[in-house]
Short mmCIF file of C-alpha atoms in Angstrom, two decimals:
data_model
loop_
_atom_site.label_atom_id
_atom_site.label_comp_id
_atom_site.label_asym_id
_atom_site.label_seq_id
_atom_site.Cartn_x
_atom_site.Cartn_y
_atom_site.Cartn_z
CA ALA A 131 11.74 15.33 6.12
CA VAL A 132 10.28 11.83 6.16
CA TYR A 133 7.51 12.76 8.59
CA ASP A 134 6.41 15.63 6.36
CA ASP A 135 6.21 13.21 3.45
CA LEU A 136 4.13 10.79 5.53
CA VAL A 137 1.65 13.60 6.15
CA HIS A 138 1.77 14.80 2.54
CA TYR A 139 0.91 11.46 0.95
CA TYR A 140 -1.68 10.69 3.59
CA LYS A 141 -3.66 13.62 2.20
CA TYR A 142 -3.78 11.83 -1.14
CA SER A 143 -5.04 8.62 0.46
CA CYS A 144 -7.79 10.59 2.23
CA THR A 145 -8.86 12.24 -1.02
CA ALA A 146 -9.38 8.80 -2.58
CA HIS A 147 -12.57 8.56 -0.48
CA ALA A 148 -14.14 11.58 -2.22
CA LEU A 149 -17.07 10.90 -4.54
CA ILE A 150 -16.05 13.76 -6.83
CA LEU A 151 -12.37 14.49 -7.41
CA PRO A 152 -11.42 18.15 -7.80
CA GLY A 153 -8.91 19.44 -10.32
CA SER A 154 -8.12 18.77 -13.96
CA ALA A 155 -4.93 16.78 -13.34
CA LEU A 156 -6.81 13.88 -11.73
CA ILE A 157 -7.79 10.66 -13.51
CA PRO A 158 -10.29 8.42 -11.68
CA LEU A 159 -9.80 4.65 -11.41
CA PHE A 160 -12.60 2.26 -10.54
CA ASP A 161 -14.01 -1.21 -11.05
CA LEU A 162 -17.61 -1.77 -9.98
CA ILE A 163 -17.34 -5.54 -9.78
CA THR A 164 -14.51 -5.54 -7.22
CA ASP A 165 -15.59 -2.18 -5.73
CA THR A 166 -12.07 -0.85 -6.26
CA HIS A 167 -11.59 2.91 -6.47
CA GLY A 168 -8.74 5.39 -6.69
CA TYR A 169 -7.24 8.06 -8.86
CA ILE A 170 -4.05 9.18 -10.59
CA ALA A 171 -2.78 12.71 -9.92
CA ARG A 172 0.02 14.74 -11.47
CA ASP A 173 2.02 17.01 -9.16
CA ASP A 174 4.01 19.37 -11.36
CA LYS A 175 5.70 21.07 -8.41
CA ARG A 176 7.21 17.83 -7.12
CA GLN A 177 7.35 16.29 -10.59
CA GLU A 178 5.45 13.21 -9.46
CA ILE A 179 2.67 10.97 -10.66
CA VAL A 180 0.71 9.92 -7.57
CA VAL A 181 -1.63 6.92 -7.52
CA ALA A 182 -4.03 6.88 -4.55
CA PHE A 183 -6.39 4.05 -3.62
CA ARG A 184 -9.53 4.13 -1.51
CA GLY A 185 -9.56 2.12 1.68
CA ARG A 186 -12.68 0.80 3.33
CA CYS A 187 -15.60 -0.23 1.16
CA PRO A 188 -18.76 -2.32 1.81
CA SER A 189 -17.03 -5.52 0.73
CA TYR A 190 -13.81 -4.80 2.63
CA LEU A 191 -14.76 -6.57 5.86
CA LEU A 192 -15.35 -9.86 4.05
CA LEU A 193 -12.21 -9.36 1.98
CA VAL A 194 -9.82 -8.61 4.82
CA CYS A 195 -11.21 -11.36 7.04
CA SER A 196 -10.58 -14.03 4.40
CA HIS A 197 -6.92 -14.98 4.46
CA HIS A 198 -6.83 -17.16 1.34
CA LEU A 199 -3.43 -17.24 -0.34
CA THR A 200 -2.78 -18.05 -3.98
CA SER A 201 0.40 -19.06 -5.77
CA HIS A 202 -1.09 -17.96 -9.11
CA ILE A 203 0.36 -14.47 -9.06
CA GLU A 204 -0.48 -11.76 -11.58
CA ILE A 205 0.65 -8.46 -10.13
CA GLY A 206 3.02 -7.29 -12.85
CA ALA A 207 2.24 -5.73 -16.21
CA ASN A 208 2.39 -9.26 -17.62
CA SER A 209 1.18 -12.50 -16.13
CA ASP A 210 4.38 -14.34 -17.09
CA CYS A 211 6.62 -12.80 -14.39
CA THR A 212 8.85 -15.37 -12.70
CA PHE A 213 8.53 -15.67 -8.94
CA THR A 214 10.50 -17.73 -6.45
CA ALA A 215 8.93 -21.09 -5.65
CA GLY A 216 6.58 -20.79 -2.71
CA THR A 217 5.59 -17.17 -3.38
CA LYS A 218 1.97 -16.54 -2.37
CA VAL A 219 -0.23 -13.45 -2.10
CA HIS A 220 -3.69 -12.65 -0.73
CA MET A 221 -6.18 -13.84 -3.34
CA GLY A 222 -8.77 -11.11 -2.76
CA PHE A 223 -6.33 -8.20 -2.70
CA GLN A 224 -4.70 -9.45 -5.90
CA ALA A 225 -8.10 -9.73 -7.62
CA ALA A 226 -8.93 -6.15 -6.65
CA TRP A 227 -5.57 -4.93 -7.98
CA ARG A 228 -5.83 -6.85 -11.25
CA SER A 229 -9.27 -5.35 -11.94
CA ILE A 230 -7.75 -1.90 -12.49
CA ALA A 231 -4.11 -2.74 -13.27
CA PRO A 232 -4.37 -2.64 -17.09
CA THR A 233 -6.03 0.79 -17.07
CA LEU A 234 -3.60 2.14 -14.48
CA ILE A 235 -0.47 0.92 -16.26
CA ALA A 236 -1.68 2.14 -19.66
CA THR A 237 -2.50 5.57 -18.23
CA ILE A 238 0.86 5.99 -16.51
CA THR A 239 2.67 4.77 -19.62
CA ALA A 240 1.01 7.58 -21.58
CA MET A 241 1.74 10.14 -18.85
CA LEU A 242 5.43 9.24 -18.75
CA VAL A 243 5.68 9.90 -22.48
CA SER A 244 4.77 13.54 -21.77
CA PHE A 245 6.51 13.72 -18.39
CA PRO A 246 9.44 11.28 -18.57
CA SER A 247 11.29 12.73 -15.57
CA TYR A 248 8.35 12.36 -13.16
CA THR A 249 8.62 9.87 -10.28
CA ILE A 250 5.77 7.47 -9.48
CA VAL A 251 4.33 7.34 -5.94
CA THR A 252 1.53 5.04 -4.75
CA THR A 253 -0.44 5.48 -1.54
CA GLY A 254 -3.52 4.24 0.28
CA HIS A 255 -5.13 3.58 3.65
CA SER A 256 -6.32 0.13 4.75
CA LEU A 257 -7.36 -1.88 1.67
CA GLY A 258 -6.02 1.06 -0.34
CA GLY A 259 -2.62 0.39 1.20
CA ALA A 260 -2.74 -3.24 0.07
CA LEU A 261 -3.51 -2.08 -3.47
CA ALA A 262 -0.78 0.55 -3.27
CA SER A 263 1.72 -2.18 -2.36
CA PHE A 264 0.81 -4.31 -5.37
CA ALA A 265 0.74 -1.24 -7.60
CA ALA A 266 4.19 -0.09 -6.47
CA VAL A 267 5.81 -3.45 -7.13
CA SER A 268 4.06 -3.80 -10.48
CA LEU A 269 4.92 -0.26 -11.59
CA GLN A 270 8.55 -0.69 -10.54
CA MET A 271 8.79 -3.82 -12.69
CA THR A 272 7.04 -2.09 -15.57
CA PHE A 273 9.17 1.06 -15.38
CA PRO A 274 12.52 -0.20 -14.00
CA THR A 275 14.33 3.16 -14.32
CA ASN A 276 11.67 4.97 -12.28
CA LYS A 277 12.38 5.02 -8.54
CA VAL A 278 8.85 4.17 -7.42
CA ARG A 279 7.90 4.92 -3.80
CA VAL A 280 4.97 3.61 -1.76
CA TYR A 281 3.30 5.05 1.35
CA THR A 282 0.71 2.89 3.11
CA TYR A 283 -1.38 3.63 6.19
CA GLY A 284 -2.96 0.88 8.28
CA ALA A 285 -2.40 -1.62 5.47
CA PRO A 286 -2.85 -5.36 5.97
CA ARG A 287 -0.21 -7.91 5.06
CA VAL A 288 -0.56 -8.86 1.40
CA GLY A 289 1.65 -11.93 0.95
CA ASN A 290 3.76 -14.59 2.60
CA LYS A 291 7.40 -14.41 3.70
CA VAL A 292 8.72 -15.35 0.27
CA PHE A 293 6.70 -12.59 -1.37
CA ALA A 294 7.68 -9.98 1.23
CA THR A 295 11.37 -10.84 0.83
CA TRP A 296 11.06 -10.56 -2.95
CA ALA A 297 9.12 -7.27 -2.71
CA ASN A 298 11.96 -5.79 -0.64
CA THR A 299 14.34 -6.52 -3.51
CA ILE A 300 12.05 -4.72 -5.98
CA LEU A 301 11.29 -1.80 -3.65
CA PRO A 302 14.20 -1.10 -1.26
CA LEU A 303 13.33 -0.30 2.34
CA GLU A 304 14.14 3.38 1.82
CA ARG A 305 11.36 3.61 -0.79
CA ALA A 306 8.62 1.62 0.97
CA PHE A 307 6.99 3.45 3.90
CA ARG A 308 4.45 1.51 6.00
CA VAL A 309 2.67 3.58 8.64
CA VAL A 310 0.81 1.97 11.55
CA HIS A 311 -1.37 4.14 13.80
CA ALA A 312 -1.13 3.28 17.52
CA ASN A 313 -2.68 -0.17 18.15
CA ASP A 314 -4.43 -0.44 14.78
CA GLY A 315 -5.43 -4.08 14.42
CA VAL A 316 -5.64 -4.37 10.63
CA PRO A 317 -1.87 -4.57 9.91
CA THR A 318 -1.70 -7.80 11.94
CA MET A 319 -5.05 -9.34 10.88
CA ALA A 320 -3.54 -11.57 8.18
CA PRO A 321 -1.81 -14.14 10.42
CA GLU A 322 1.89 -14.95 10.52
CA PHE A 323 1.33 -18.49 11.75
CA GLU A 324 1.13 -21.46 9.39
CA PRO A 325 -0.50 -22.44 7.13
CA PHE A 326 -0.77 -18.73 6.24
CA GLY A 327 2.63 -17.25 7.01
CA TYR A 328 1.84 -13.65 6.06
CA LYS A 329 4.59 -11.01 6.37
CA HIS A 330 4.88 -7.28 5.71
CA HIS A 331 7.45 -5.75 3.40
CA GLY A 332 8.93 -2.26 3.59
CA THR A 333 9.93 -0.10 6.57
CA GLU A 334 7.46 0.38 9.40
CA TYR A 335 6.77 3.83 10.87
CA TRP A 336 4.81 3.31 14.07
CA ALA A 337 2.87 6.51 14.75
CA LEU A 338 2.00 6.85 18.42
CA SER A 339 -0.13 9.61 19.93
CA PRO A 340 0.02 12.54 19.79
CA HIS A 341 1.35 12.36 16.23
CA SER A 342 4.66 14.10 15.73
CA PRO A 343 8.13 13.29 14.43
CA ALA A 344 9.19 12.55 18.01
CA THR A 345 6.41 9.99 18.56
CA THR A 346 6.83 8.21 15.22
CA ARG A 347 9.16 5.23 15.60
CA ILE A 348 11.13 3.73 12.74
CA CYS A 349 10.92 -0.03 13.23
CA ILE A 350 13.71 -1.99 11.55
CA ALA A 351 15.28 -5.21 12.82
CA PRO A 352 18.31 -6.56 10.90
CA GLY A 353 17.53 -9.93 9.38
CA GLU A 354 13.81 -9.63 10.11
CA LEU A 355 10.98 -8.61 7.80
CA GLU A 356 9.08 -7.16 10.77
CA ASP A 357 10.63 -5.60 13.86
CA PRO A 358 9.62 -7.68 16.94
CA GLU A 359 9.52 -4.41 18.91
CA GLY A 360 7.24 -2.73 16.37
CA SER A 361 3.49 -2.91 15.93
CA LYS A 362 3.59 -6.68 15.44
CA LYS A 363 3.60 -6.80 19.25
CA ILE A 364 -0.13 -6.05 18.94
CA PHE A 365 -1.20 -9.68 19.31
CA PRO A 366 -3.74 -11.01 18.96
CA SER A 367 -4.96 -8.62 16.29
CA LEU A 368 -7.60 -6.16 17.46
CA GLY A 369 -9.17 -6.16 14.00
CA ILE A 370 -10.91 -3.13 12.53
CA ASN A 371 -10.77 -1.05 15.71
CA PRO A 372 -11.05 2.71 16.46
CA PRO A 373 -7.33 3.46 15.79
CA HIS A 374 -7.85 2.00 12.31
CA LEU A 375 -11.09 3.86 11.62
CA VAL A 376 -9.93 7.26 12.88
CA VAL A 377 -6.44 8.20 11.78
CA ARG A 378 -5.01 11.70 12.05
CA TYR A 379 -1.77 13.14 10.71
CA GLY A 380 -1.41 16.85 11.25
CA SER A 381 -4.86 18.34 10.64
CA HIS A 382 -5.99 15.54 8.32
CA CYS A 383 -7.91 12.43 9.27
CA VAL A 384 -10.04 9.71 7.77
#
């Protein structure tokens, strides 16, 4: 069930906060300059390669509160990818992703040689969700036959409308799961209004309390990138508030 998967991959995003990662099938990812951390895990039971990114970090508040967009986009395996005119992404989030992208892509390339049938999944909470979004799009372009999936939790918007529309063509809605917890303010912090024009991609799952399949709404509006009746109704943004800092799915929280 979808809800069970939302809980399952949330556990990975929580583990990305650990200082020491348990298990031999885990490969740490980090860049000290951008303070970007995560890990790559191999799940032999599900036949998956899971990439999890850490969320909040000391520099995150400054990063998420700066809404600078850039049209110089380097989120794929190569910097020569062609994007539609007007495509822009969050400058800080892209810089954080690019700091670990070469290592991540090289590692997964090697893993897929040994495990060619494994599916790639990316996940993360907060800033980790922004990185998971960039990673998923990049990995899908790098490995076009792999049906990459992404699960984000409390993630901010990472690009403008043109980017979000393009991302939905790379990662179909049924493979991009965006979870918002109650009135979490971070998903709406990057503003929709001009000159910014940020938009989310993927399908929203609005998790109300108490968390259960019955209280998790699927928010899709035909012809719209974001459902007007979904969490975007939380306006103005409440910022980094308690629902963002304390998230619980099943018996797991961060």
